[in-house]
CSV table of C-alpha atoms and ligand atoms in Angstrom, one decimal:
chain,number,residue,atom,x,y,z
C,11,MET,CA,-59.7,-68.4,29.0
C,12,SER,CA,-61.9,-65.8,30.6
C,13,HIS,CA,-61.5,-64.5,34.1
C,14,PRO,CA,-64.4,-64.0,36.5
C,15,ASN,CA,-63.3,-60.7,37.9
C,16,PRO,CA,-60.4,-59.3,35.9
C,17,GLN,CA,-58.7,-56.4,37.7
C,18,THR,CA,-55.5,-54.4,37.3
C,19,MET,CA,-53.2,-54.2,40.3
C,20,GLY,CA,-54.3,-50.6,40.8
C,21,GLN,CA,-57.9,-51.7,41.0
C,22,GLN,CA,-57.1,-54.4,43.4
C,23,PHE,CA,-55.5,-51.8,45.7
C,24,GLY,CA,-58.6,-49.5,45.2
C,25,ARG,CA,-56.8,-46.8,43.3
C,26,ARG,CA,-56.1,-45.7,39.7
C,27,SER,CA,-52.9,-47.3,38.4
C,28,TRP,CA,-49.8,-45.3,38.1
C,29,ALA,CA,-46.9,-45.8,35.8
C,30,GLU,CA,-43.2,-44.9,35.8
C,31,PRO,CA,-42.5,-41.4,34.3
C,32,TRP,CA,-40.0,-42.9,31.9
C,33,LYS,CA,-39.7,-45.5,29.2
C,34,ILE,CA,-37.0,-48.0,28.5
C,35,LYS,CA,-34.4,-47.4,25.8
C,36,MET,CA,-31.7,-49.9,26.6
C,37,VAL,CA,-32.1,-53.3,28.2
C,38,GLU,CA,-29.7,-55.5,30.2
C,39,PRO,CA,-30.6,-59.3,29.9
C,40,LEU,CA,-31.1,-61.2,33.1
C,41,ARG,CA,-30.0,-64.8,33.7
C,42,MET,CA,-31.6,-67.3,36.0
C,43,ILE,CA,-29.6,-70.4,37.1
C,44,SER,CA,-31.0,-73.6,38.5
C,45,ARG,CA,-31.7,-74.3,42.1
C,46,ASP,CA,-28.8,-76.7,42.3
C,47,GLU,CA,-26.5,-74.1,40.9
C,48,ARG,CA,-27.8,-71.6,43.4
C,49,ALA,CA,-27.3,-74.0,46.3
C,50,ARG,CA,-23.6,-74.4,45.2
C,51,ALA,CA,-23.1,-70.7,44.6
C,52,LEU,CA,-24.6,-69.9,48.1
C,53,ALA,CA,-22.3,-72.4,49.9
C,54,GLU,CA,-19.3,-71.0,48.0
C,55,ALA,CA,-20.3,-67.5,49.1
C,56,GLY,CA,-20.4,-68.6,52.8
C,57,TYR,CA,-24.1,-67.8,52.9
C,58,ASN,CA,-23.3,-64.2,52.6
C,59,THR,CA,-25.1,-62.4,49.7
C,60,PHE,CA,-22.2,-59.9,49.5
C,61,LEU,CA,-20.0,-62.7,48.3
C,62,LEU,CA,-22.2,-63.9,45.5
C,63,ARG,CA,-21.3,-63.2,41.9
C,64,SER,CA,-23.8,-60.9,40.3
C,65,ASP,CA,-24.0,-63.2,37.3
C,66,ASP,CA,-25.5,-65.8,39.6
C,67,VAL,CA,-28.3,-63.4,40.8
C,68,TYR,CA,-31.6,-63.0,39.0
C,69,ILE,CA,-33.2,-60.0,40.7
C,70,ASP,CA,-30.6,-57.9,42.6
C,71,LEU,CA,-32.1,-56.1,45.6
C,72,LEU,CA,-28.9,-56.0,47.6
C,73,THR,CA,-28.8,-52.3,47.5
C,74,ASP,CA,-30.1,-49.1,45.9
C,75,SER,CA,-26.5,-47.8,46.0
C,76,GLY,CA,-24.9,-47.1,42.6
C,77,THR,CA,-27.5,-49.4,41.0
C,78,SER,CA,-29.8,-46.8,39.5
C,79,ALA,CA,-30.4,-46.6,35.7
C,80,MET,CA,-29.0,-43.3,34.4
C,81,SER,CA,-31.2,-41.3,32.0
C,82,ASP,CA,-30.4,-40.5,28.4
C,83,ARG,CA,-29.4,-37.0,29.5
C,84,GLN,CA,-27.0,-38.3,32.1
C,85,TRP,CA,-25.4,-40.6,29.5
C,86,ALA,CA,-25.2,-37.7,27.1
C,87,GLY,CA,-23.6,-35.6,29.9
C,88,MET,CA,-20.9,-38.3,30.3
C,89,LEU,CA,-19.6,-37.4,26.8
C,90,LEU,CA,-19.2,-33.8,27.9
C,91,GLY,CA,-16.7,-34.9,30.6
C,92,ASP,CA,-13.9,-32.3,30.9
C,93,GLU,CA,-11.1,-34.5,32.1
C,94,ALA,CA,-8.8,-31.7,33.2
C,95,TYR,CA,-6.9,-32.4,36.4
C,96,ALA,CA,-7.8,-29.0,37.8
C,97,GLY,CA,-10.9,-26.8,37.4
C,98,SER,CA,-13.0,-29.2,35.3
C,99,ARG,CA,-16.1,-27.4,33.9
C,100,ASN,CA,-18.1,-30.3,35.2
C,101,PHE,CA,-17.1,-29.5,38.8
C,102,TYR,CA,-18.6,-26.0,38.4
C,103,HIS,CA,-21.8,-27.5,37.1
C,104,LEU,CA,-22.0,-29.8,40.1
C,105,GLU,CA,-21.2,-26.9,42.5
C,106,GLU,CA,-24.1,-24.9,40.9
C,107,ALA,CA,-26.5,-27.8,41.1
C,108,LEU,CA,-25.7,-28.4,44.8
C,109,GLN,CA,-25.9,-24.7,45.7
C,110,HIS,CA,-29.2,-24.4,43.8
C,111,TYR,CA,-30.9,-27.6,45.1
C,112,TYR,CA,-29.4,-28.2,48.6
C,113,GLY,CA,-28.5,-24.6,49.3
C,114,TYR,CA,-25.1,-25.1,50.9
C,115,ARG,CA,-22.3,-22.6,50.1
C,116,PHE,CA,-19.2,-24.7,49.7
C,117,VAL,CA,-18.8,-28.0,48.0
C,118,VAL,CA,-16.1,-30.8,48.0
C,119,PRO,CA,-16.6,-33.8,45.7
C,120,THR,CA,-15.6,-37.3,47.0
C,121,HIS,CA,-15.6,-40.7,45.4
C,122,GLN,CA,-18.6,-41.8,47.4
C,123,GLY,CA,-20.3,-41.3,50.7
C,124,ARG,CA,-17.7,-42.9,53.0
C,125,GLY,CA,-15.0,-40.7,51.5
C,126,ALA,CA,-17.1,-37.7,52.7
C,127,GLU,CA,-17.7,-39.3,56.1
C,128,HIS,CA,-14.0,-39.8,56.5
C,129,LEU,CA,-13.2,-36.2,55.8
C,130,ILE,CA,-15.9,-34.6,58.0
C,131,SER,CA,-15.1,-37.0,60.8
C,132,GLN,CA,-11.4,-36.2,60.7
C,133,ALA,CA,-11.9,-32.5,60.4
C,134,VAL,CA,-14.6,-32.0,63.1
C,135,ILE,CA,-14.2,-34.8,65.8
C,136,LYS,CA,-11.7,-34.5,68.5
C,137,ARG,CA,-10.7,-37.7,70.3
C,138,GLY,CA,-13.1,-38.5,73.2
C,139,GLN,CA,-15.9,-36.3,71.8
C,140,TRP,CA,-19.5,-37.6,71.5
C,141,VAL,CA,-21.5,-37.8,68.3
C,142,PRO,CA,-25.2,-38.2,69.0
C,143,GLY,CA,-27.2,-39.4,66.0
C,144,ASN,CA,-30.6,-40.8,64.8
C,145,MET,CA,-29.6,-44.5,64.8
C,146,TYR,CA,-26.2,-45.4,63.5
C,147,PHE,CA,-25.2,-46.2,59.9
C,148,THR,CA,-22.4,-48.7,59.6
C,149,THR,CA,-19.8,-46.7,57.6
C,150,THR,CA,-20.8,-43.4,59.2
C,151,ARG,CA,-20.3,-44.7,62.8
C,152,LEU,CA,-17.1,-46.4,61.8
C,153,HIS,CA,-15.5,-43.2,60.5
C,154,GLN,CA,-16.8,-41.3,63.6
C,155,GLU,CA,-15.1,-44.0,65.8
C,156,LEU,CA,-11.9,-44.1,63.8
C,157,ALA,CA,-11.6,-40.3,64.3
C,158,GLY,CA,-11.9,-40.9,68.1
C,159,GLY,CA,-15.6,-40.1,68.5
C,160,ILE,CA,-18.1,-41.9,70.6
C,161,PHE,CA,-21.4,-42.5,68.8
C,162,THR,CA,-24.6,-42.5,70.8
C,163,ASP,CA,-28.1,-43.2,69.5
C,164,VAL,CA,-30.7,-40.5,70.3
C,165,ILE,CA,-33.5,-41.6,67.9
C,166,ILE,CA,-37.0,-41.8,69.2
C,167,ASP,CA,-37.9,-45.1,70.9
C,168,GLU,CA,-40.5,-45.9,68.2
C,169,ALA,CA,-37.7,-46.3,65.6
C,170,HIS,CA,-36.6,-49.5,67.4
C,171,ASP,CA,-40.1,-51.0,67.2
C,172,SER,CA,-40.8,-52.5,63.8
C,173,THR,CA,-44.6,-52.3,64.4
C,174,SER,CA,-44.9,-48.7,65.5
C,175,MET,CA,-46.9,-46.6,63.0
C,176,HIS,CA,-45.3,-43.3,64.0
C,177,PRO,CA,-45.2,-41.3,60.8
C,178,PHE,CA,-41.6,-39.9,61.4
C,179,LYS,CA,-39.7,-42.8,63.0
C,180,GLY,CA,-36.4,-41.1,62.0
C,181,ASN,CA,-36.9,-38.2,64.4
C,182,ILE,CA,-34.4,-37.4,67.1
C,183,ASP,CA,-35.6,-37.5,70.7
C,184,LEU,CA,-34.8,-34.0,71.8
C,185,GLY,CA,-35.0,-35.0,75.4
C,186,LYS,CA,-32.4,-37.8,74.9
C,187,LEU,CA,-30.2,-35.4,73.0
C,188,GLU,CA,-30.4,-32.6,75.5
C,189,ALA,CA,-29.6,-35.1,78.3
C,190,VAL,CA,-26.4,-36.1,76.5
C,191,ILE,CA,-25.4,-32.5,75.9
C,192,LYS,CA,-26.0,-31.6,79.6
C,193,ARG,CA,-24.2,-34.7,80.9
C,194,GLU,CA,-21.1,-34.3,78.8
C,195,GLY,CA,-21.1,-30.5,78.3
C,196,PRO,CA,-21.6,-28.9,74.9
C,197,GLU,CA,-17.8,-28.7,74.2
C,198,LYS,CA,-17.7,-32.5,74.4
C,199,ILE,CA,-20.2,-32.8,71.5
C,200,ALA,CA,-18.5,-33.0,68.1
C,201,TYR,CA,-21.7,-32.4,66.2
C,202,VAL,CA,-25.2,-33.9,65.9
C,203,SER,CA,-25.3,-36.5,63.2
C,204,LEU,CA,-28.7,-36.4,61.5
C,205,ALA,CA,-29.7,-38.7,58.6
C,206,GLY,CA,-32.7,-38.3,56.3
C,207,THR,CA,-34.9,-41.4,55.9
C,208,VAL,CA,-32.9,-43.5,58.4
C,209,ASN,CA,-31.6,-46.5,56.6
C,210,MET,CA,-31.1,-48.9,59.6
C,211,ALA,CA,-34.6,-48.0,61.0
C,212,GLY,CA,-36.2,-49.2,57.7
C,213,GLY,CA,-36.0,-46.0,55.6
C,214,GLN,CA,-37.9,-43.9,58.1
C,215,PRO,CA,-38.2,-40.1,57.7
C,216,VAL,CA,-37.4,-37.1,59.9
C,217,SER,CA,-40.1,-34.4,60.1
C,218,MET,CA,-39.5,-30.7,59.3
C,219,ALA,CA,-40.7,-29.9,62.8
C,220,ASN,CA,-38.1,-32.1,64.2
C,221,VAL,CA,-35.2,-30.6,62.3
C,222,ARG,CA,-36.5,-27.1,63.1
C,223,GLU,CA,-36.5,-27.8,66.8
C,224,LEU,CA,-33.2,-29.6,66.6
C,225,ARG,CA,-31.7,-26.4,65.1
C,226,ALA,CA,-33.0,-24.3,67.9
C,227,LEU,CA,-31.6,-26.8,70.5
C,228,CYS,CA,-28.2,-26.9,68.8
C,229,ASP,CA,-28.1,-23.1,68.7
C,230,ARG,CA,-28.9,-22.9,72.4
C,231,TYR,CA,-25.8,-25.0,73.2
C,232,GLY,CA,-23.6,-23.9,70.3
C,233,VAL,CA,-23.5,-27.4,68.8
C,234,ARG,CA,-23.1,-28.0,65.1
C,235,LEU,CA,-25.7,-30.1,63.1
C,236,PHE,CA,-24.6,-32.1,60.1
C,237,LEU,CA,-26.9,-34.0,57.8
C,238,ASP,CA,-26.4,-37.4,56.0
C,239,ALA,CA,-28.2,-36.3,52.9
C,240,THR,CA,-27.9,-39.7,51.1
C,241,ARG,CA,-31.7,-40.2,50.9
C,242,MET,CA,-32.9,-36.7,51.8
C,243,VAL,CA,-35.0,-36.3,48.6
C,244,GLU,CA,-36.9,-39.4,49.6
C,245,ASN,CA,-37.3,-38.0,53.1
C,246,ALA,CA,-38.9,-34.9,51.5
C,247,PHE,CA,-41.6,-37.0,49.9
C,248,PHE,CA,-42.7,-38.2,53.3
C,249,ILE,CA,-42.8,-34.6,54.6
C,250,GLN,CA,-45.0,-33.7,51.6
C,251,GLU,CA,-47.3,-36.6,52.2
C,252,ARG,CA,-47.6,-36.5,56.0
C,253,GLU,CA,-46.7,-33.2,57.5
C,254,ALA,CA,-49.3,-30.4,57.8
C,255,GLY,CA,-48.6,-27.5,55.5
C,256,TYR,CA,-46.4,-29.3,52.9
C,257,ALA,CA,-48.9,-31.1,50.7
C,258,ASN,CA,-48.5,-28.5,47.9
C,259,THR,CA,-44.8,-27.8,48.4
C,260,PRO,CA,-42.6,-29.3,45.7
C,261,ILE,CA,-40.0,-31.8,46.8
C,262,ALA,CA,-37.2,-29.5,45.8
C,263,ALA,CA,-38.4,-26.7,48.1
C,264,ILE,CA,-38.8,-29.2,51.0
C,265,VAL,CA,-35.2,-30.4,50.5
C,266,LYS,CA,-33.9,-26.9,50.5
C,267,GLU,CA,-35.8,-25.8,53.6
C,268,PHE,CA,-34.7,-28.9,55.5
C,269,CYS,CA,-31.0,-28.5,54.6
C,270,GLY,CA,-31.3,-24.9,55.5
C,271,TYR,CA,-31.6,-25.9,59.2
C,272,THR,CA,-28.2,-27.8,59.0
C,273,ASP,CA,-24.6,-26.6,58.9
C,274,GLY,CA,-23.6,-28.9,56.1
C,275,ALA,CA,-24.1,-32.4,54.7
C,276,TRP,CA,-22.3,-35.5,53.5
C,277,MET,CA,-23.7,-37.5,50.6
C,278,SER,CA,-23.6,-40.8,49.0
C,279,ALA,CA,-24.7,-39.6,45.5
C,280,LYS,CA,-25.1,-43.3,44.5
C,281,LYS,CA,-28.6,-43.2,46.0
C,282,ASP,CA,-30.8,-40.1,45.6
C,283,ASN,CA,-28.5,-38.5,43.0
C,284,LEU,CA,-29.0,-41.3,40.5
C,285,VAL,CA,-25.3,-42.0,39.7
C,286,ASN,CA,-23.3,-45.2,39.7
C,287,ILE,CA,-20.5,-43.6,41.6
C,288,GLY,CA,-20.0,-40.3,43.5
C,289,GLY,CA,-20.4,-38.4,46.7
C,290,TRP,CA,-19.9,-34.9,48.1
C,291,LEU,CA,-19.5,-32.9,51.2
C,292,ALA,CA,-21.0,-29.4,51.5
C,293,VAL,CA,-20.8,-26.9,54.3
C,294,ASN,CA,-21.6,-23.3,55.0
C,295,ASP,CA,-18.7,-22.4,57.2
C,296,GLU,CA,-15.8,-21.1,55.2
C,297,GLN,CA,-13.0,-22.0,57.6
C,298,LEU,CA,-14.2,-25.6,57.8
C,299,PHE,CA,-14.5,-25.7,54.1
C,300,GLU,CA,-10.8,-24.6,53.8
C,301,GLU,CA,-9.8,-27.5,56.0
C,302,LEU,CA,-11.9,-30.0,54.1
C,303,ARG,CA,-10.6,-28.8,50.8
C,304,ASN,CA,-7.2,-29.4,52.1
C,305,LEU,CA,-7.9,-32.8,53.5
C,306,VAL,CA,-9.6,-34.0,50.3
C,307,VAL,CA,-6.3,-33.8,48.4
C,308,VAL,CA,-4.7,-36.2,50.8
C,309,TYR,CA,-7.4,-38.9,50.6
C,310,GLU,CA,-9.5,-38.5,47.4
C,311,GLY,CA,-7.9,-36.2,44.9
C,312,LEU,CA,-7.8,-32.5,44.0
C,313,HIS,CA,-10.7,-30.5,45.4
C,314,THR,CA,-12.3,-30.0,41.9
C,315,TYR,CA,-12.6,-33.8,41.2
C,316,GLY,CA,-12.4,-35.6,44.6
C,317,GLY,CA,-11.6,-39.1,43.2
C,318,LEU,CA,-14.1,-38.9,40.3
C,319,ALA,CA,-13.7,-38.4,36.5
C,320,GLY,CA,-15.1,-35.2,35.0
C,321,ARG,CA,-17.8,-37.3,33.4
C,322,ASP,CA,-18.9,-38.6,36.8
C,323,LEU,CA,-19.3,-35.1,38.1
C,324,GLU,CA,-21.4,-34.2,35.1
C,325,ALA,CA,-23.7,-37.2,35.5
C,326,MET,CA,-24.1,-36.3,39.2
C,327,ALA,CA,-25.0,-32.6,38.4
C,328,ILE,CA,-27.7,-33.8,36.0
C,329,GLY,CA,-28.8,-36.6,38.4
C,330,ILE,CA,-29.3,-34.0,41.2
C,331,ALA,CA,-31.8,-32.0,39.0
C,332,GLU,CA,-33.6,-35.2,37.9
C,333,SER,CA,-33.9,-36.5,41.4
C,334,MET,CA,-35.8,-33.5,42.6
C,335,SER,CA,-38.7,-34.1,40.2
C,336,ASP,CA,-41.9,-34.9,42.1
C,337,ASP,CA,-43.1,-37.4,39.5
C,338,HIS,CA,-39.8,-39.3,39.8
C,339,VAL,CA,-39.9,-39.5,43.6
C,340,ARG,CA,-43.6,-40.5,43.7
C,341,ALA,CA,-43.0,-43.4,41.2
C,342,ARG,CA,-39.9,-44.5,43.0
C,343,ILE,CA,-41.5,-44.7,46.5
C,344,GLY,CA,-44.7,-45.9,44.9
C,345,GLN,CA,-42.9,-49.0,43.6
C,346,VAL,CA,-41.4,-49.7,47.0
C,347,ARG,CA,-44.9,-49.3,48.5
C,348,TYR,CA,-46.4,-51.6,45.9
C,349,LEU,CA,-44.2,-54.5,46.9
C,350,GLY,CA,-44.6,-53.7,50.6
C,351,GLU,CA,-48.4,-53.6,50.4
C,352,LEU,CA,-48.5,-57.0,48.7
C,353,LEU,CA,-46.4,-58.5,51.5
C,354,SER,CA,-48.3,-56.9,54.3
C,355,ASP,CA,-51.6,-58.0,52.8
C,356,TRP,CA,-50.2,-61.5,52.9
C,357,GLU,CA,-49.4,-61.0,56.6
C,358,ILE,CA,-45.7,-61.3,56.1
C,359,PRO,CA,-43.9,-59.4,58.9
C,360,ILE,CA,-42.3,-56.2,57.5
C,361,VAL,CA,-41.2,-52.9,59.1
C,362,GLN,CA,-44.1,-50.4,59.1
C,363,PRO,CA,-44.7,-47.8,57.9
C,364,ILE,CA,-43.2,-48.8,54.6
C,365,GLY,CA,-40.0,-46.7,54.1
C,366,GLY,CA,-38.5,-45.0,51.1
C,367,HIS,CA,-35.9,-47.2,49.5
C,368,ALA,CA,-36.6,-50.7,50.6
C,369,ILE,CA,-38.9,-53.3,52.2
C,370,PHE,CA,-37.4,-54.5,55.4
C,371,LEU,CA,-38.5,-58.0,56.4
C,372,ASP,CA,-38.7,-58.5,60.1
C,373,ALA,CA,-36.6,-61.6,60.6
C,374,ARG,CA,-37.4,-61.9,64.3
C,375,ARG,CA,-41.1,-62.3,63.6
C,376,PHE,CA,-40.4,-64.3,60.4
C,377,TYR,CA,-38.2,-66.9,62.2
C,378,PRO,CA,-39.3,-66.7,65.9
C,379,HIS,CA,-37.6,-70.1,66.5
C,380,ILE,CA,-34.1,-68.9,65.4
C,381,PRO,CA,-32.2,-67.0,68.2
C,382,GLN,CA,-30.5,-63.8,67.2
C,383,VAL,CA,-27.0,-65.3,67.7
C,384,GLN,CA,-27.9,-67.7,64.9
C,385,PHE,CA,-28.4,-64.8,62.4
C,386,PRO,CA,-32.1,-65.0,61.5
C,387,ALA,CA,-31.8,-62.1,59.0
C,388,GLN,CA,-28.7,-63.5,57.3
C,389,THR,CA,-30.6,-66.9,57.1
C,390,LEU,CA,-33.6,-65.2,55.4
C,391,ALA,CA,-31.3,-63.5,52.9
C,392,ALA,CA,-29.7,-66.9,52.1
C,393,GLU,CA,-33.2,-68.6,51.7
C,394,LEU,CA,-34.5,-65.9,49.4
C,395,TYR,CA,-31.5,-66.4,47.1
C,396,LEU,CA,-31.9,-70.1,47.2
C,397,ASP,CA,-35.6,-70.0,46.4
C,398,ALA,CA,-35.6,-67.6,43.5
C,399,GLY,CA,-32.2,-66.0,42.9
C,400,ILE,CA,-33.2,-62.8,44.7
C,401,ARG,CA,-30.4,-61.0,46.4
C,402,SER,CA,-31.2,-59.1,49.6
C,403,MET,CA,-29.0,-57.8,52.5
C,404,GLU,CA,-28.8,-58.6,56.2
C,405,ARG,CA,-29.4,-55.6,58.5
C,406,GLY,CA,-29.3,-57.1,61.9
C,407,ILE,CA,-26.7,-58.6,64.3
C,408,ALA,CA,-24.1,-59.3,61.6
C,409,SER,CA,-24.3,-55.7,60.4
C,410,ALA,CA,-24.2,-54.3,63.9
C,411,GLY,CA,-20.8,-55.7,64.6
C,412,ARG,CA,-19.1,-55.7,68.0
C,413,ASP,CA,-18.9,-53.3,70.9
C,414,PRO,CA,-15.3,-52.0,70.9
C,415,ALA,CA,-15.4,-51.8,74.7
C,416,THR,CA,-16.6,-55.3,75.5
C,417,GLY,CA,-15.9,-57.3,72.4
C,418,ASP,CA,-19.3,-58.9,72.5
C,419,HIS,CA,-21.8,-58.5,69.6
C,420,TYR,CA,-24.0,-55.5,69.6
C,421,TYR,CA,-27.6,-57.0,69.8
C,422,PRO,CA,-29.7,-54.6,67.8
C,423,LYS,CA,-33.4,-54.6,68.5
C,424,LEU,CA,-34.1,-54.7,64.7
C,425,GLU,CA,-33.1,-57.9,63.0
C,426,LEU,CA,-34.0,-57.1,59.4
C,427,THR,CA,-33.5,-58.4,55.8
C,428,ARG,CA,-33.6,-55.6,53.3
C,429,LEU,CA,-35.1,-55.8,49.9
C,430,THR,CA,-33.7,-52.7,48.4
C,431,ILE,CA,-35.2,-51.3,45.2
C,432,PRO,CA,-32.8,-49.7,42.7
C,433,ARG,CA,-34.2,-46.5,41.1
C,434,ARG,CA,-35.7,-46.8,37.6
C,435,VAL,CA,-34.4,-50.4,37.1
C,436,TYR,CA,-37.1,-53.0,37.7
C,437,THR,CA,-40.7,-53.2,36.6
C,438,GLN,CA,-43.9,-54.1,38.5
C,439,ALA,CA,-43.6,-57.7,37.2
C,440,HIS,CA,-40.3,-58.0,38.9
C,441,MET,CA,-41.9,-56.9,42.1
C,442,ASP,CA,-44.6,-59.6,41.7
C,443,VAL,CA,-41.9,-62.3,41.3
C,444,VAL,CA,-40.1,-61.0,44.4
C,445,ALA,CA,-43.3,-61.0,46.5
C,446,GLU,CA,-44.1,-64.6,45.5
C,447,ALA,CA,-40.6,-65.7,46.4
C,448,VAL,CA,-40.9,-64.1,49.9
C,449,LYS,CA,-44.2,-65.8,50.3
C,450,ALA,CA,-42.7,-69.2,49.4
C,451,VAL,CA,-39.8,-68.7,51.9
C,452,TYR,CA,-42.3,-67.6,54.5
C,453,ASP,CA,-44.4,-70.7,54.0
C,454,ALA,CA,-41.3,-72.9,54.5
C,455,ARG,CA,-40.2,-71.0,57.6
C,456,GLU,CA,-40.7,-73.7,60.2
C,457,GLN,CA,-38.3,-76.1,58.4
C,458,THR,CA,-35.5,-73.4,58.3
C,459,HIS,CA,-32.5,-73.5,60.6
C,460,GLY,CA,-30.1,-70.7,61.4
C,461,LEU,CA,-26.4,-70.1,60.6
C,462,ARG,CA,-23.1,-69.9,62.5
C,463,MET,CA,-20.4,-67.5,61.7
C,464,VAL,CA,-17.1,-69.2,60.7
C,465,TYR,CA,-15.1,-66.2,59.5
C,466,GLU,CA,-15.2,-62.7,60.9
C,467,PRO,CA,-13.1,-59.8,59.5
C,468,LYS,CA,-12.2,-56.9,61.7
C,469,TYR,CA,-13.9,-54.0,60.0
C,470,LEU,CA,-17.5,-53.9,58.7
C,471,ARG,CA,-17.7,-57.7,59.1
C,472,PHE,CA,-21.0,-58.2,57.3
C,473,PHE,CA,-19.4,-57.5,54.0
C,474,GLN,CA,-17.0,-60.4,54.1
C,475,ALA,CA,-18.1,-62.7,57.0
C,476,ARG,CA,-18.7,-66.4,56.2
C,477,PHE,CA,-21.3,-68.7,57.6
C,478,GLU,CA,-22.4,-72.3,57.7
C,479,ARG,CA,-25.8,-73.9,58.2
C,480,ILE,CA,-26.5,-75.2,61.7
L,29,LIG,C1,-26.6,-49.2,51.3
L,29,LIG,C2,-25.3,-48.3,51.0
L,29,LIG,C3,-24.5,-46.4,52.0
L,29,LIG,C4,-24.6,-45.2,52.9
L,29,LIG,C5,-25.9,-44.9,53.5
L,29,LIG,C6,-26.0,-43.8,54.4
L,29,LIG,C7,-27.3,-43.5,55.0
L,29,LIG,C8,-23.7,-43.3,54.1
L,29,LIG,C9,-23.5,-44.4,53.2
L,29,LIG,C10,-22.2,-44.7,52.7
L,29,LIG,C11,-24.1,-49.1,50.8
L,29,LIG,C12,-23.7,-49.9,52.0
L,29,LIG,C13,-22.7,-49.4,52.9
L,29,LIG,C14,-22.4,-50.1,54.0
L,29,LIG,C15,-23.0,-51.3,54.3
L,29,LIG,C16,-23.9,-51.8,53.4
L,29,LIG,C17,-24.3,-51.1,52.2
L,29,LIG,N1,-25.3,-47.3,52.0
L,29,LIG,N2,-24.9,-43.1,54.6
L,29,LIG,O1,-26.7,-50.2,50.6
L,29,LIG,O2,-22.1,-44.3,51.4
L,29,LIG,O3,-21.7,-46.5,50.2
L,29,LIG,O4,-21.4,-44.3,49.0
L,29,LIG,O5,-19.8,-45.0,50.8
L,29,LIG,O6,-27.0,-45.7,53.3
L,29,LIG,O7,-27.4,-48.8,52.1
L,29,LIG,P1,-21.2,-45.1,50.3
């Protein structure tokens, strides 16, 4: 059969095609079950994609956390694990990589991001102190609250608007922040909690100008500034692309400059750092480091392994170096963008601009007839699974949880379903299958009803909550 106007996808988008800067050496077979089997699996999982068995999933876009494919070099590094209880050589390799690429002086490994969040929250927050941040992240805010802190959102207003095309929707509103500092007094501020490519805002970046001004503001009041570096490498890509003066600066140099404005960082290495498990905490202040190094032995393990095996530390050290490659980051974000551009060309409502690690479907606009208390984003995640075995994640009212003061739900402005792309795992053909499934679910939107929550656990309810169809 001949085609009237054959075009590659790159040509259709008016550009030269790009390809991933790697080739595949080992494959993991996928399984697709029937629609009836998916309907059964979904009901058994209480319409919560976290409760599905991964064997029942075809394309898994639940998260980019710990789901990356490691390189041949990382796997080779695993065999060089020094499993000594204390002083493993892999720890020193990790410490060197962190100091070299992120620039912080002192390093504490942890088993993953929330281990690091726990330690920094316990060490730095005094009961009743405020923690202003650029939108909350679930585990981060929970650890801040468990340590007695009061989180308050000081992100710019544009971040809460899924249609705003602001290039740096992760920025902190310095006016809002200064108002909190003046109202409470600087001694009542535990620290400013800044995240690179803000996850809950749709993977939206922070500009270099913003962090520079933030540093100056914090210095004026003597307030500390800590960074959630989980997706900071991806944030650097947006600075390179959008901020004047950085077009020719390598990703690695941008990351280092950005981190240089902060007093330390916590990290879920399961994202940017290309490992299946791991995290770290890094600070410049020696006294704080001593406290953290002491706390880590209580909750994670000795300060040279922090809950990880030597081989995990080695994979992380190598992953850090690989993650800083400009080609890698461009291909990674390019793939996310490819999927997003297809969907937006089909006029499916997604958060704009397209962020770094995921496409966020705007469930409010997708299902305008489903009220927020009937969990539109959770509903959309369930429908996508039912249609094509694609697993996504709710990032709306279920994730937001309840206000500890009133007991009522938080009602976040953003009601999103996240299609999160693992790094170096899926091909462009997988993205096409995903796009077509989203389109099919969109076309059937008017016949779709919402959900009611029938089981709600106390902490981070979205992980284990159960729902029923209305
Ligand atoms: C995700 C994962 C983890 C994460 C993060 C940011 C910006 C810290 C962490 C914690 C996993 C996840 C976690 C809670 C709810 C849903 C999903 N994000 N900061 O999928 O790190 O998971 O290693 O403890 O994104 O976005 P860790």
